[in-house]
Coordinates of N, CA and C in Angstrom, one line a residue:
X5 N 0.9 -1.2 0.0 CA 0.0 0.0 0.0 C 0.9 1.2 0.0
X6 N 0.6 2.2 -0.8 CA 1.3 3.5 -0.8 C 0.4 4.6 -0.7
X7 N 1.0 5.8 -0.4 CA 0.2 7.0 -0.2 C 0.9 8.1 -1.0
X8 N 0.1 9.0 -1.7 CA 0.7 10.1 -2.4 C -0.1 11.3 -2.0
X9 N 0.5 12.5 -2.0 CA -0.2 13.8 -1.7 C 0.5 14.5 -0.6
X10 N 0.0 15.7 -0.3 CA 0.6 16.5 0.7 C -0.1 16.4 2.1
X11 N 0.7 16.4 3.1 CA 0.1 16.4 4.5 C 0.2 17.8 5.1
X12 N -0.9 18.4 5.4 CA -0.9 19.8 5.8 C -0.6 20.0 7.3
X13 N -0.9 19.0 8.1 CA -0.7 19.1 9.6 C 0.7 18.6 10.0
X14 N 1.6 19.4 10.5 CA 2.9 19.1 10.8 C 3.2 18.8 12.2
X15 N 2.1 18.7 13.0 CA 2.3 18.4 14.5 C 2.8 17.0 14.7
X16 N 3.6 16.8 15.8 CA 4.0 15.5 16.1 C 2.8 14.6 16.4
X17 N 2.7 13.5 15.7 CA 1.5 12.6 15.8 C 1.5 11.8 17.1
X18 N 2.6 11.4 17.6 CA 2.7 10.5 18.7 C 3.7 11.0 19.7
X19 N 3.2 10.9 21.0 CA 4.1 11.2 22.1 C 4.1 10.1 23.1
X20 N 5.2 9.6 23.5 CA 5.3 8.6 24.5 C 5.6 9.2 25.9
X21 N 4.8 9.0 26.8 CA 4.9 9.6 28.2 C 4.8 8.5 29.2
X22 N 4.9 8.9 30.5 CA 4.7 7.9 31.6 C 3.7 8.5 32.5
X23 N 2.9 7.6 33.1 CA 1.9 8.1 34.1 C 2.5 8.2 35.4
X24 N 1.7 8.5 36.5 CA 2.3 8.8 37.8 C 2.9 7.5 38.4
X25 N 2.6 6.4 37.9 CA 3.3 5.1 38.4 C 4.5 4.7 37.5
X26 N 4.8 5.5 36.6 CA 6.0 5.2 35.7 C 5.7 4.3 34.6
X27 N 4.4 4.0 34.3 CA 4.0 3.1 33.3 C 3.9 3.9 32.0
X28 N 4.5 3.3 30.9 CA 4.5 4.0 29.6 C 3.1 4.2 29.1
X29 N 2.9 5.4 28.4 CA 1.6 5.7 27.8 C 1.9 6.3 26.5
X30 N 1.0 6.0 25.5 CA 1.1 6.6 24.2 C 0.0 7.6 24.0
X31 N 0.4 8.8 23.7 CA -0.6 9.9 23.4 C -0.7 10.2 21.9
X32 N -1.9 10.0 21.4 CA -2.1 10.4 20.0 C -2.6 11.8 19.9
X33 N -1.6 12.7 19.6 CA -1.9 14.1 19.5 C -2.7 14.4 18.2
X34 N -2.2 13.8 17.2 CA -2.9 13.9 15.8 C -3.0 12.6 15.2
X35 N -4.0 11.8 15.6 CA -4.2 10.4 15.2 C -4.2 10.3 13.7
X36 N -3.5 9.3 13.2 CA -3.5 9.0 11.7 C -3.8 7.5 11.6
X37 N -5.0 7.2 11.2 CA -5.3 5.8 11.1 C -5.7 5.1 12.4
X38 N -5.9 5.9 13.5 CA -6.3 5.4 14.8 C -7.2 6.4 15.4
X39 N -8.1 5.9 16.2 CA -9.1 6.8 16.9 C -8.3 7.6 18.0
X40 N -8.8 8.8 18.3 CA -8.3 9.6 19.4 C -8.5 9.0 20.7
X41 N -9.4 8.1 20.8 CA -9.7 7.4 22.1 C -9.4 5.9 22.0
X42 N -8.5 5.5 21.2 CA -8.2 4.1 21.0 C -7.6 3.6 22.4
X43 N -8.0 2.4 22.7 CA -7.7 1.8 24.0 C -6.5 0.8 23.7
X44 N -5.3 1.1 24.3 CA -4.1 0.3 24.1 C -4.0 -0.7 25.3
X45 N -4.9 -1.6 25.5 CA -4.9 -2.5 26.6 C -5.6 -3.8 26.2
X46 N -4.8 -4.9 26.1 CA -5.5 -6.2 25.8 C -6.5 -6.5 26.9
X47 N -7.6 -7.2 26.6 CA -7.9 -7.8 25.3 C -8.6 -7.0 24.3
X48 N -8.7 -5.7 24.6 CA -9.4 -4.7 23.7 C -8.6 -4.5 22.5
X49 N -9.3 -4.7 21.3 CA -8.6 -4.5 20.0 C -8.4 -3.0 19.8
X50 N -7.2 -2.6 19.3 CA -6.9 -1.2 19.0 C -7.8 -0.7 17.8
X51 N -8.4 0.4 18.0 CA -9.3 1.0 17.0 C -8.4 1.9 16.0
X52 N -7.7 1.2 15.2 CA -6.8 1.8 14.2 C -5.7 0.9 13.7
X53 N -4.8 1.4 12.8 CA -3.8 0.6 12.3 C -4.3 -0.4 11.3
X54 N -3.7 -1.6 11.3 CA -4.2 -2.7 10.5 C -4.3 -4.0 11.4
X55 N -5.4 -4.1 12.1 CA -5.6 -5.3 12.9 C -5.7 -6.6 12.0
X56 N -5.2 -7.7 12.5 CA -5.2 -9.0 11.8 C -6.4 -9.8 12.3
X57 N -7.3 -10.2 11.4 CA -8.4 -11.0 11.7 C -8.0 -12.5 11.4
X58 N -7.9 -13.3 12.5 CA -7.6 -14.7 12.3 C -7.9 -15.4 13.6
X59 N -8.4 -16.6 13.6 CA -8.7 -17.5 12.5 C -10.2 -17.3 12.0
X60 N -10.8 -16.3 12.4 CA -12.2 -16.0 12.1 C -12.4 -14.6 11.7
X61 N -13.2 -14.3 10.6 CA -13.5 -12.9 10.3 C -14.9 -12.7 10.7
X62 N -15.1 -11.5 11.3 CA -16.5 -11.1 11.8 C -17.0 -12.1 12.8
X63 N -18.3 -12.4 12.7 CA -18.9 -13.3 13.7 C -19.3 -14.6 13.0
X64 N -18.6 -14.9 11.9 CA -18.9 -16.1 11.1 C -18.2 -17.4 11.7
X65 N -18.6 -17.7 12.9 CA -18.0 -18.8 13.6 C -18.3 -18.8 15.1
X66 N -17.6 -19.6 15.9 CA -17.9 -19.7 17.3 C -16.9 -18.9 18.1
X67 N -15.9 -18.3 17.5 CA -14.9 -17.5 18.3 C -15.4 -16.1 18.5
X68 N -14.6 -15.3 19.2 CA -14.8 -13.9 19.4 C -14.8 -13.2 18.1
X69 N -15.4 -12.0 18.1 CA -15.5 -11.2 16.8 C -14.1 -11.0 16.2
X70 N -13.9 -11.4 15.0 CA -12.7 -11.3 14.2 C -11.6 -12.2 14.7
X71 N -11.9 -13.1 15.5 CA -10.8 -14.1 16.0 C -9.9 -13.4 17.1
X72 N -8.9 -14.2 17.5 CA -8.1 -13.8 18.6 C -6.8 -13.2 18.2
X73 N -6.3 -13.3 17.0 CA -5.0 -12.8 16.6 C -4.8 -11.3 16.9
X74 N -5.8 -10.5 16.6 CA -5.6 -9.0 16.8 C -5.5 -8.6 18.2
X75 N -5.8 -9.5 19.2 CA -5.7 -9.2 20.6 C -4.5 -9.8 21.3
X76 N -3.6 -10.4 20.5 CA -2.5 -11.1 21.1 C -1.2 -10.3 21.0
X77 N -0.3 -10.6 21.9 CA 1.1 -10.1 21.7 C 1.9 -11.0 20.8
X78 N 2.4 -10.5 19.7 CA 3.2 -11.2 18.7 C 4.7 -11.1 19.1
X79 N 5.4 -12.1 18.7 CA 6.9 -12.2 19.0 C 7.7 -11.8 17.8
X80 N 8.7 -11.0 18.0 CA 9.6 -10.6 16.8 C 10.5 -11.8 16.6
X81 N 10.7 -12.2 15.3 CA 11.6 -13.2 14.9 C 13.0 -12.5 14.8
X82 N 13.9 -12.9 15.6 CA 15.2 -12.2 15.7 C 16.1 -12.7 14.5
X83 N 15.8 -13.8 13.9 CA 16.6 -14.3 12.8 C 15.7 -14.7 11.6
X84 N 15.0 -13.7 11.0 CA 14.0 -14.0 9.9 C 14.7 -14.4 8.6
X85 N 14.0 -15.1 7.7 CA 14.5 -15.4 6.4 C 14.8 -14.0 5.7
X86 N 15.8 -14.0 4.9 CA 16.1 -12.7 4.2 C 15.1 -12.4 3.1
X87 N 15.0 -11.1 2.7 CA 14.2 -10.7 1.6 C 14.8 -11.3 0.3
X88 N 13.9 -11.5 -0.7 CA 14.4 -11.9 -2.0 C 15.3 -10.9 -2.6
X89 N 16.4 -11.3 -3.2 CA 17.4 -10.3 -3.7 C 16.8 -9.3 -4.6
X90 N 15.8 -9.7 -5.4 CA 15.1 -8.7 -6.3 C 14.2 -7.8 -5.6
X91 N 14.0 -8.0 -4.3 CA 13.0 -7.2 -3.6 C 13.6 -6.5 -2.3
X92 N 14.9 -6.4 -2.3 CA 15.5 -6.0 -1.0 C 16.1 -4.6 -1.1
X93 N 16.1 -3.9 -2.2 CA 16.8 -2.6 -2.3 C 15.9 -1.6 -1.5
X94 N 16.6 -1.0 -0.6 CA 16.0 0.1 0.2 C 14.8 -0.2 1.1
X95 N 14.7 -1.5 1.4 CA 13.6 -1.9 2.3 C 14.0 -2.3 3.7
X96 N 13.2 -1.9 4.6 CA 13.4 -2.3 6.0 C 12.2 -3.3 6.3
X97 N 12.5 -4.3 7.1 CA 11.4 -5.3 7.3 C 11.5 -5.9 8.7
X98 N 10.4 -6.4 9.2 CA 10.4 -7.1 10.4 C 9.4 -8.3 10.3
X99 N 9.7 -9.4 10.9 CA 8.8 -10.6 10.9 C 8.2 -10.8 12.3
X100 N 6.9 -10.9 12.4 CA 6.2 -11.1 13.6 C 5.6 -12.5 13.6
X101 N 5.7 -13.2 14.8 CA 5.2 -14.6 14.8 C 4.1 -14.7 15.9
X102 N 3.1 -15.5 15.6 CA 2.1 -15.8 16.5 C 1.9 -17.3 16.5
X103 N 1.9 -17.9 17.7 CA 1.6 -19.3 17.9 C 0.6 -19.5 18.9
X104 N -0.2 -20.6 18.9 CA -1.3 -20.8 19.8 C -0.9 -20.9 21.2
X105 N -1.6 -20.3 22.1 CA -1.4 -20.4 23.5 C -2.3 -21.5 24.1
X106 N -2.1 -21.9 25.3 CA -3.0 -22.8 25.9 C -4.5 -22.3 25.9
X107 N -4.6 -21.0 26.1 CA -6.0 -20.4 26.1 C -6.6 -20.6 24.7
X108 N -5.8 -20.3 23.7 CA -6.3 -20.4 22.3 C -6.7 -21.8 22.0
X109 N -5.9 -22.8 22.4 CA -6.2 -24.2 22.1 C -7.5 -24.7 22.7
X110 N -7.9 -24.1 23.8 CA -9.2 -24.5 24.4 C -10.4 -24.1 23.5
X111 N -10.3 -23.0 22.8 CA -11.4 -22.6 22.0 C -11.2 -22.9 20.5
X112 N -9.9 -23.1 20.1 CA -9.6 -23.4 18.7 C -8.4 -24.4 18.7
X113 N -8.7 -25.7 18.8 CA -7.6 -26.7 19.0 C -6.8 -27.1 17.8
X114 N -6.1 -26.1 17.2 CA -5.3 -26.4 16.0 C -3.9 -25.8 16.2
X115 N -2.9 -26.5 15.8 CA -1.5 -26.0 15.9 C -1.1 -25.3 14.6
X116 N -0.6 -24.1 14.8 CA -0.3 -23.3 13.6 C 0.9 -22.3 14.0
X117 N 1.5 -21.8 12.9 CA 2.4 -20.7 13.1 C 2.0 -19.6 12.1
X118 N 1.8 -18.4 12.6 CA 1.4 -17.3 11.7 C 2.6 -16.4 11.6
X119 N 3.1 -16.2 10.4 CA 4.3 -15.3 10.2 C 3.8 -14.1 9.4
X120 N 3.9 -12.9 10.0 CA 3.6 -11.7 9.3 C 4.8 -10.9 9.1
X121 N 5.1 -10.7 7.8 CA 6.2 -9.8 7.4 C 5.8 -8.5 7.0
X122 N 6.3 -7.4 7.6 CA 6.0 -6.1 7.3 C 7.2 -5.4 6.8
X123 N 7.2 -4.9 5.6 CA 8.3 -4.2 5.0 C 7.9 -2.8 4.5
X124 N 8.9 -1.9 4.6 CA 8.7 -0.5 4.3 C 9.8 0.0 3.3
X125 N 9.4 0.4 2.2 CA 10.4 0.9 1.2 C 10.7 2.4 1.4
X126 N 11.8 2.9 0.7 CA 12.1 4.3 0.9 C 11.1 5.2 0.3
X127 N 10.3 4.7 -0.7 CA 9.3 5.6 -1.2 C 8.0 5.6 -0.5
X128 N 8.0 4.9 0.7 CA 6.8 4.9 1.6 C 5.8 3.7 1.3
X129 N 6.2 2.8 0.4 CA 5.4 1.7 0.0 C 5.4 0.6 1.1
X130 N 4.3 0.4 1.7 CA 4.2 -0.6 2.8 C 3.7 -1.9 2.3
X131 N 4.4 -3.0 2.6 CA 4.0 -4.4 2.2 C 3.8 -5.3 3.4
X132 N 2.7 -6.0 3.4 CA 2.4 -7.0 4.4 C 2.2 -8.3 3.8
X133 N 2.9 -9.4 4.2 CA 2.8 -10.7 3.7 C 2.5 -11.7 4.9
X134 N 1.4 -12.4 4.8 CA 1.1 -13.4 5.9 C 1.3 -14.8 5.4
X135 N 1.9 -15.6 6.2 CA 2.1 -17.0 5.9 C 1.6 -17.8 7.1
X136 N 0.6 -18.7 6.9 CA 0.0 -19.5 8.0 C 0.4 -20.9 7.8
X137 N 1.1 -21.5 8.7 CA 1.7 -22.9 8.5 C 1.0 -23.8 9.5
X138 N 0.5 -24.9 9.0 CA 0.0 -26.0 9.8 C 1.1 -26.8 10.4
X139 N 1.2 -26.8 11.7 CA 2.3 -27.4 12.4 C 2.2 -28.9 12.5
X140 N 1.0 -29.5 12.7 CA 0.9 -31.0 12.9 C 0.2 -31.6 11.7
X141 N -0.1 -30.9 10.7 CA -0.7 -31.5 9.4 C -2.2 -31.9 9.6
X142 N -2.8 -31.7 10.8 CA -4.2 -32.0 11.0 C -5.0 -30.8 10.3
X143 N -5.8 -31.2 9.3 CA -6.5 -30.1 8.5 C -7.4 -29.2 9.4
X144 N -7.4 -27.9 9.1 CA -8.3 -27.0 9.7 C -8.6 -25.9 8.6
X145 N -9.7 -25.2 8.9 CA -10.2 -24.2 8.0 C -10.2 -22.9 8.8
X146 N -10.0 -21.8 8.1 CA -10.0 -20.5 8.8 C -10.4 -19.4 7.8
X147 N -10.7 -18.2 8.4 CA -10.9 -17.0 7.6 C -9.8 -16.0 8.1
X148 N -9.5 -15.1 7.2 CA -8.4 -14.1 7.4 C -8.6 -12.8 6.8
X149 N -8.2 -11.7 7.4 CA -8.4 -10.4 6.8 C -7.5 -9.4 7.4
X150 N -7.0 -8.4 6.6 CA -6.4 -7.2 7.1 C -7.5 -6.1 7.3
X151 N -7.7 -5.6 8.5 CA -8.7 -4.5 8.6 C -7.9 -3.2 8.6
X152 N -7.8 -2.6 7.5 CA -7.0 -1.4 7.3 C -7.8 -0.1 7.5
X153 N -7.4 0.6 8.6 CA -8.0 1.9 8.9 C -7.2 2.9 8.2
X154 N -7.9 3.7 7.3 CA -7.3 4.8 6.6 C -7.7 6.1 7.1
X155 N -6.8 6.9 7.5 CA -7.2 8.3 8.1 C -7.5 9.2 6.9
X156 N -8.6 9.9 7.0 CA -9.0 10.8 6.0 C -9.5 12.1 6.6
X157 N -9.7 13.1 5.7 CA -10.2 14.4 6.2 C -11.6 14.4 6.6
X158 N -12.5 14.1 5.7 CA -13.9 14.0 5.9 C -14.5 13.0 4.9
X159 N -15.3 12.1 5.4 CA -15.8 11.0 4.6 C -16.5 11.5 3.4
X160 N -17.2 12.6 3.4 CA -17.9 13.1 2.3 C -17.0 13.6 1.2
X161 N -15.7 13.7 1.5 CA -14.7 14.2 0.5 C -13.9 13.0 -0.1
X162 N -14.4 11.8 0.2 CA -13.6 10.6 -0.2 C -14.4 9.8 -1.2
X163 N -13.7 9.2 -2.2 CA -14.2 8.2 -3.1 C -13.3 7.0 -3.2
X164 N -13.9 5.9 -3.5 CA -13.1 4.6 -3.6 C -13.3 4.1 -5.0
X165 N -12.2 3.9 -5.7 CA -12.2 3.5 -7.1 C -11.7 2.0 -7.2
X166 N -12.2 1.3 -8.1 CA -11.8 -0.1 -8.3 C -12.8 -1.1 -7.9
X167 N -14.0 -0.7 -7.5 CA -15.0 -1.6 -7.0 C -16.2 -1.6 -8.0
X168 N -16.2 -0.8 -9.0 CA -17.3 -0.7 -9.9 C -17.5 -2.0 -10.7
X169 N -18.8 -2.3 -10.9 CA -19.4 -3.5 -11.5 C -19.3 -4.8 -10.7
X170 N -18.7 -4.7 -9.5 CA -18.5 -6.0 -8.7 C -19.7 -6.1 -7.8
X171 N -20.1 -7.4 -7.6 CA -21.2 -7.7 -6.6 C -20.7 -7.5 -5.2
X172 N -21.7 -7.2 -4.3 CA -21.3 -7.1 -2.9 C -22.5 -7.5 -2.0
X173 N -22.2 -7.9 -0.8 CA -23.2 -8.1 0.2 C -23.3 -6.9 1.1
X174 N -24.5 -6.4 1.2 CA -24.8 -5.2 2.1 C -25.2 -5.7 3.5
X175 N -24.3 -5.4 4.4 CA -24.6 -5.9 5.8 C -25.7 -5.0 6.5
X176 N -26.0 -3.9 5.9 CA -27.1 -3.1 6.4 C -28.5 -3.5 5.9
X177 N -28.5 -4.4 4.9 CA -29.7 -4.9 4.3 C -29.8 -6.4 4.4
X178 N -29.5 -6.9 5.6 CA -29.5 -8.4 5.8 C -28.7 -9.2 4.8
X179 N -27.5 -8.6 4.5 CA -26.6 -9.3 3.6 C -27.2 -9.6 2.2
X180 N -28.1 -8.7 1.8 CA -28.6 -8.9 0.4 C -27.5 -8.6 -0.6
X181 N -27.6 -9.2 -1.7 CA -26.6 -9.1 -2.8 C -26.9 -8.1 -3.8
X182 N -26.0 -7.1 -4.1 CA -26.2 -6.1 -5.1 C -25.0 -6.0 -6.0
X183 N -25.1 -5.2 -7.1 CA -24.0 -5.0 -8.0 C -23.7 -3.5 -7.9
X184 N -22.4 -3.1 -7.8 CA -22.0 -1.7 -7.7 C -22.2 -1.1 -9.1
X185 N -23.0 0.0 -9.1 CA -23.4 0.6 -10.4 C -22.6 1.8 -10.7
X186 N -22.1 2.5 -9.7 CA -21.4 3.8 -10.0 C -19.9 3.6 -10.5
X187 N -19.3 4.6 -11.0 CA -17.9 4.5 -11.4 C -17.0 4.6 -10.3
X188 N -17.5 5.0 -9.1 CA -16.7 5.0 -7.8 C -17.7 5.0 -6.7
X189 N -17.2 4.5 -5.5 CA -18.0 4.5 -4.3 C -17.8 5.8 -3.5
X190 N -18.9 6.5 -3.3 CA -18.9 7.7 -2.4 C -19.8 7.4 -1.2
X191 N -19.7 8.3 -0.2 CA -20.3 8.1 1.1 C -21.3 9.2 1.4
X192 N -22.6 8.9 1.6 CA -23.6 9.8 2.0 C -24.3 9.4 3.2
X193 N -24.0 8.2 3.7 CA -24.6 7.6 4.9 C -23.7 6.4 5.3
X194 N -24.1 5.7 6.4 CA -23.3 4.6 6.8 C -23.1 3.5 5.7
X195 N -21.9 3.0 5.6 CA -21.7 1.9 4.6 C -21.0 0.7 5.3
X196 N -21.5 -0.5 5.0 CA -20.9 -1.7 5.5 C -21.2 -2.8 4.5
X197 N -20.2 -3.0 3.6 CA -20.3 -3.9 2.5 C -19.1 -4.9 2.4
X198 N -19.4 -6.0 1.7 CA -18.3 -6.9 1.3 C -18.4 -7.1 -0.2
X199 N -17.4 -6.6 -0.9 CA -17.3 -6.8 -2.3 C -16.6 -8.1 -2.7
X200 N -17.2 -8.9 -3.6 CA -16.8 -10.2 -3.9 C -15.9 -10.3 -5.1
X201 N -14.8 -11.0 -5.0 CA -13.8 -11.2 -6.1 C -13.6 -10.0 -6.8
X202 N -13.2 -8.9 -6.1 CA -13.0 -7.6 -6.7 C -11.6 -7.4 -7.3
X203 N -11.4 -6.2 -7.8 CA -10.2 -5.8 -8.5 C -9.0 -6.0 -7.6
X204 N -7.8 -6.3 -8.1 CA -6.6 -6.4 -7.3 C -6.0 -5.1 -6.9
X205 N -6.5 -4.0 -7.5 CA -6.0 -2.6 -7.2 C -7.2 -1.7 -6.9
X206 N -7.1 -1.1 -5.7 CA -8.2 -0.2 -5.3 C -7.5 1.1 -4.8
X207 N -8.1 2.2 -5.1 CA -7.6 3.5 -4.8 C -8.6 4.2 -3.9
X208 N -8.1 4.8 -2.8 CA -9.0 5.6 -1.9 C -8.5 7.1 -2.1
X209 N -9.3 7.9 -2.6 CA -9.0 9.3 -3.0 C -9.6 10.2 -1.9
X210 N -8.7 11.0 -1.3 CA -9.1 12.0 -0.3 C -9.0 13.4 -1.0
X211 N -10.1 14.0 -1.5 CA -10.0 15.2 -2.3 C -9.5 16.4 -1.4
X212 N -10.0 16.5 -0.2 CA -9.7 17.6 0.6 C -8.2 17.7 0.9
X213 N -7.5 16.5 1.2 CA -6.1 16.5 1.5 C -5.3 16.3 0.3
X214 N -5.9 16.1 -0.9 CA -5.2 15.9 -2.2 C -4.2 14.8 -2.1
X215 N -4.7 13.6 -1.6 CA -3.8 12.5 -1.6 C -4.6 11.2 -1.9
X216 N -3.9 10.2 -2.3 CA -4.5 8.9 -2.7 C -3.8 7.8 -2.0
X217 N -4.5 6.8 -1.5 CA -4.0 5.6 -1.0 C -4.3 4.5 -2.0
X218 N -3.3 3.8 -2.4 CA -3.4 2.7 -3.4 C -3.2 1.4 -2.7
X219 N -4.1 0.5 -2.8 CA -4.0 -0.8 -2.2 C -4.0 -1.9 -3.3
X220 N -2.9 -2.7 -3.2 CA -2.7 -3.8 -4.2 C -2.7 -5.1 -3.4
X221 N -3.4 -6.1 -3.9 CA -3.6 -7.3 -3.2 C -3.3 -8.5 -4.1
X222 N -2.8 -9.6 -3.4 CA -2.7 -10.9 -4.1 C -3.2 -11.9 -3.2
X223 N -4.1 -12.8 -3.7 CA -4.7 -13.9 -2.9 C -5.7 -13.5 -1.9
X224 N -6.2 -12.3 -1.9 CA -7.2 -11.8 -1.0 C -8.4 -11.3 -1.9
X225 N -9.3 -12.2 -2.3 CA -10.3 -11.8 -3.3 C -11.4 -10.8 -2.9
X226 N -11.8 -10.8 -1.6 CA -12.9 -10.0 -1.2 C -12.4 -8.7 -0.5
X227 N -13.2 -7.7 -0.5 CA -12.9 -6.4 0.1 C -14.1 -5.9 0.9
X228 N -13.9 -5.6 2.1 CA -14.9 -5.0 3.0 C -14.7 -3.5 3.0
X229 N -15.8 -2.7 3.0 CA -15.7 -1.3 3.1 C -16.7 -0.9 4.2
X230 N -16.2 -0.1 5.2 CA -17.0 0.3 6.3 C -16.7 1.7 6.7
X231 N -17.8 2.5 6.9 CA -17.7 3.8 7.6 C -19.0 3.9 8.4
X232 N -18.9 4.2 9.7 CA -20.1 4.2 10.6 C -21.0 5.4 10.5
X233 N -20.5 6.5 9.8 CA -21.2 7.8 9.7 C -21.5 8.3 11.1
X234 N -22.5 9.2 11.2 CA -22.7 10.0 12.5 C -23.3 9.2 13.6
X235 N -24.4 8.6 13.4 CA -25.1 8.0 14.5 C -24.3 6.8 15.2
X236 N -23.8 6.0 14.4 CA -23.0 4.8 14.9 C -21.7 5.3 15.5
X237 N -21.0 6.3 14.9 CA -19.8 6.8 15.5 C -20.0 7.3 16.9
X238 N -21.1 8.0 17.2 CA -21.3 8.5 18.5 C -21.6 7.4 19.6
X239 N -22.0 6.2 19.1 CA -22.3 5.1 20.0 C -21.1 4.2 20.3
X240 N -20.0 4.5 19.7 CA -18.8 3.7 19.9 C -17.8 4.4 20.8
X241 N -17.5 3.9 22.0 CA -16.8 4.7 23.0 C -15.4 5.1 22.6
X242 N -14.7 4.2 21.8 CA -13.3 4.5 21.6 C -13.1 5.2 20.2
X243 N -14.1 6.0 19.8 CA -13.9 6.8 18.6 C -13.4 8.2 18.9
X244 N -14.0 8.9 19.8 CA -13.7 10.3 20.1 C -14.6 11.2 19.3
X245 N -14.8 12.4 19.8 CA -15.7 13.3 19.1 C -15.3 13.7 17.7
X246 N -13.9 13.8 17.5 CA -13.5 14.2 16.2 C -13.8 13.2 15.1
X247 N -14.2 12.0 15.5 CA -14.6 11.0 14.5 C -16.0 11.0 14.1
X248 N -16.8 12.0 14.7 CA -18.2 12.1 14.3 C -18.3 12.3 12.8
X249 N -19.1 11.5 12.1 CA -19.2 11.4 10.7 C -18.1 10.6 10.1
X250 N -17.1 10.2 10.9 CA -16.1 9.3 10.4 C -14.9 9.9 9.7
X251 N -13.8 10.0 10.4 CA -12.6 10.5 9.9 C -11.7 9.4 9.4
X252 N -12.3 8.3 9.1 CA -11.6 7.1 8.5 C -12.5 6.3 7.6
X253 N -11.9 5.6 6.8 CA -12.6 4.5 6.0 C -11.9 3.2 6.2
X254 N -12.6 2.2 6.5 CA -12.0 0.9 6.8 C -12.1 0.0 5.6
X255 N -10.9 -0.4 5.1 CA -10.8 -1.3 3.9 C -10.3 -2.6 4.4
X256 N -11.1 -3.7 4.2 CA -10.8 -5.0 4.7 C -10.5 -5.9 3.5
X257 N -9.2 -6.5 3.5 CA -8.9 -7.4 2.5 C -9.0 -8.8 3.1
X258 N -9.9 -9.6 2.5 CA -10.4 -10.9 3.1 C -10.1 -12.1 2.3
X259 N -9.9 -13.2 3.1 CA -9.7 -14.6 2.6 C -10.6 -15.4 3.4
X260 N -11.5 -16.1 2.7 CA -12.6 -16.8 3.4 C -12.5 -18.3 3.5
X261 N -12.5 -18.8 4.7 CA -12.8 -20.2 5.0 C -12.2 -21.2 3.9
X262 N -10.9 -21.3 3.9 CA -10.2 -22.2 3.0 C -9.6 -23.3 3.8

């Protein structure tokens, strides 16, 4: 995923402080991709960034909403495999590992290793690659998604290109199936949709800030789009008042029950 355009706000976005007990605290002075009231305390999922949904997406199963991976502490692989020689120029990367805990095994009794590689190029291009390995070869099925929060100026100034002519399930209409008719998706009210087998390249255009986020995907056929608009934003405690009408759009890249 990459971003182009100018950023007008030059304030420091993040400040790390300590409370009266000496415990570290993160202050989002100018949140980008995260809510101003995001809760940084497990098991609460952080309202921002790119949460990982695994082994379940949404409520389609017996586990907690979006599975347990997004609420766990991942381990840094101190000796990760190197980048491919053709893909290593100017890139910094880190590998994060997640393995099942005793608690996880009680609710989802499958052995796995989830490796998430996050790399950042000099031009600002962010790449995320997930590899899920079956440890004991006992078959299991799962759902997986990146829930990408994209910080925007005002949702009414945003359009999403690359979804035209594709079918989608509308979660606000009892998952009824429709076909996208417009040349771009714009927002005039709450949106909660899952586009099926959509384009590999999607662009989120923020006209007010004059910037574009481009999302390129491989092996993730479905795309969820969500913005809560005014009424629902006010009912969610970890949004903050600045998010009334939604200062983000959520783009979910999904892989379903394979």
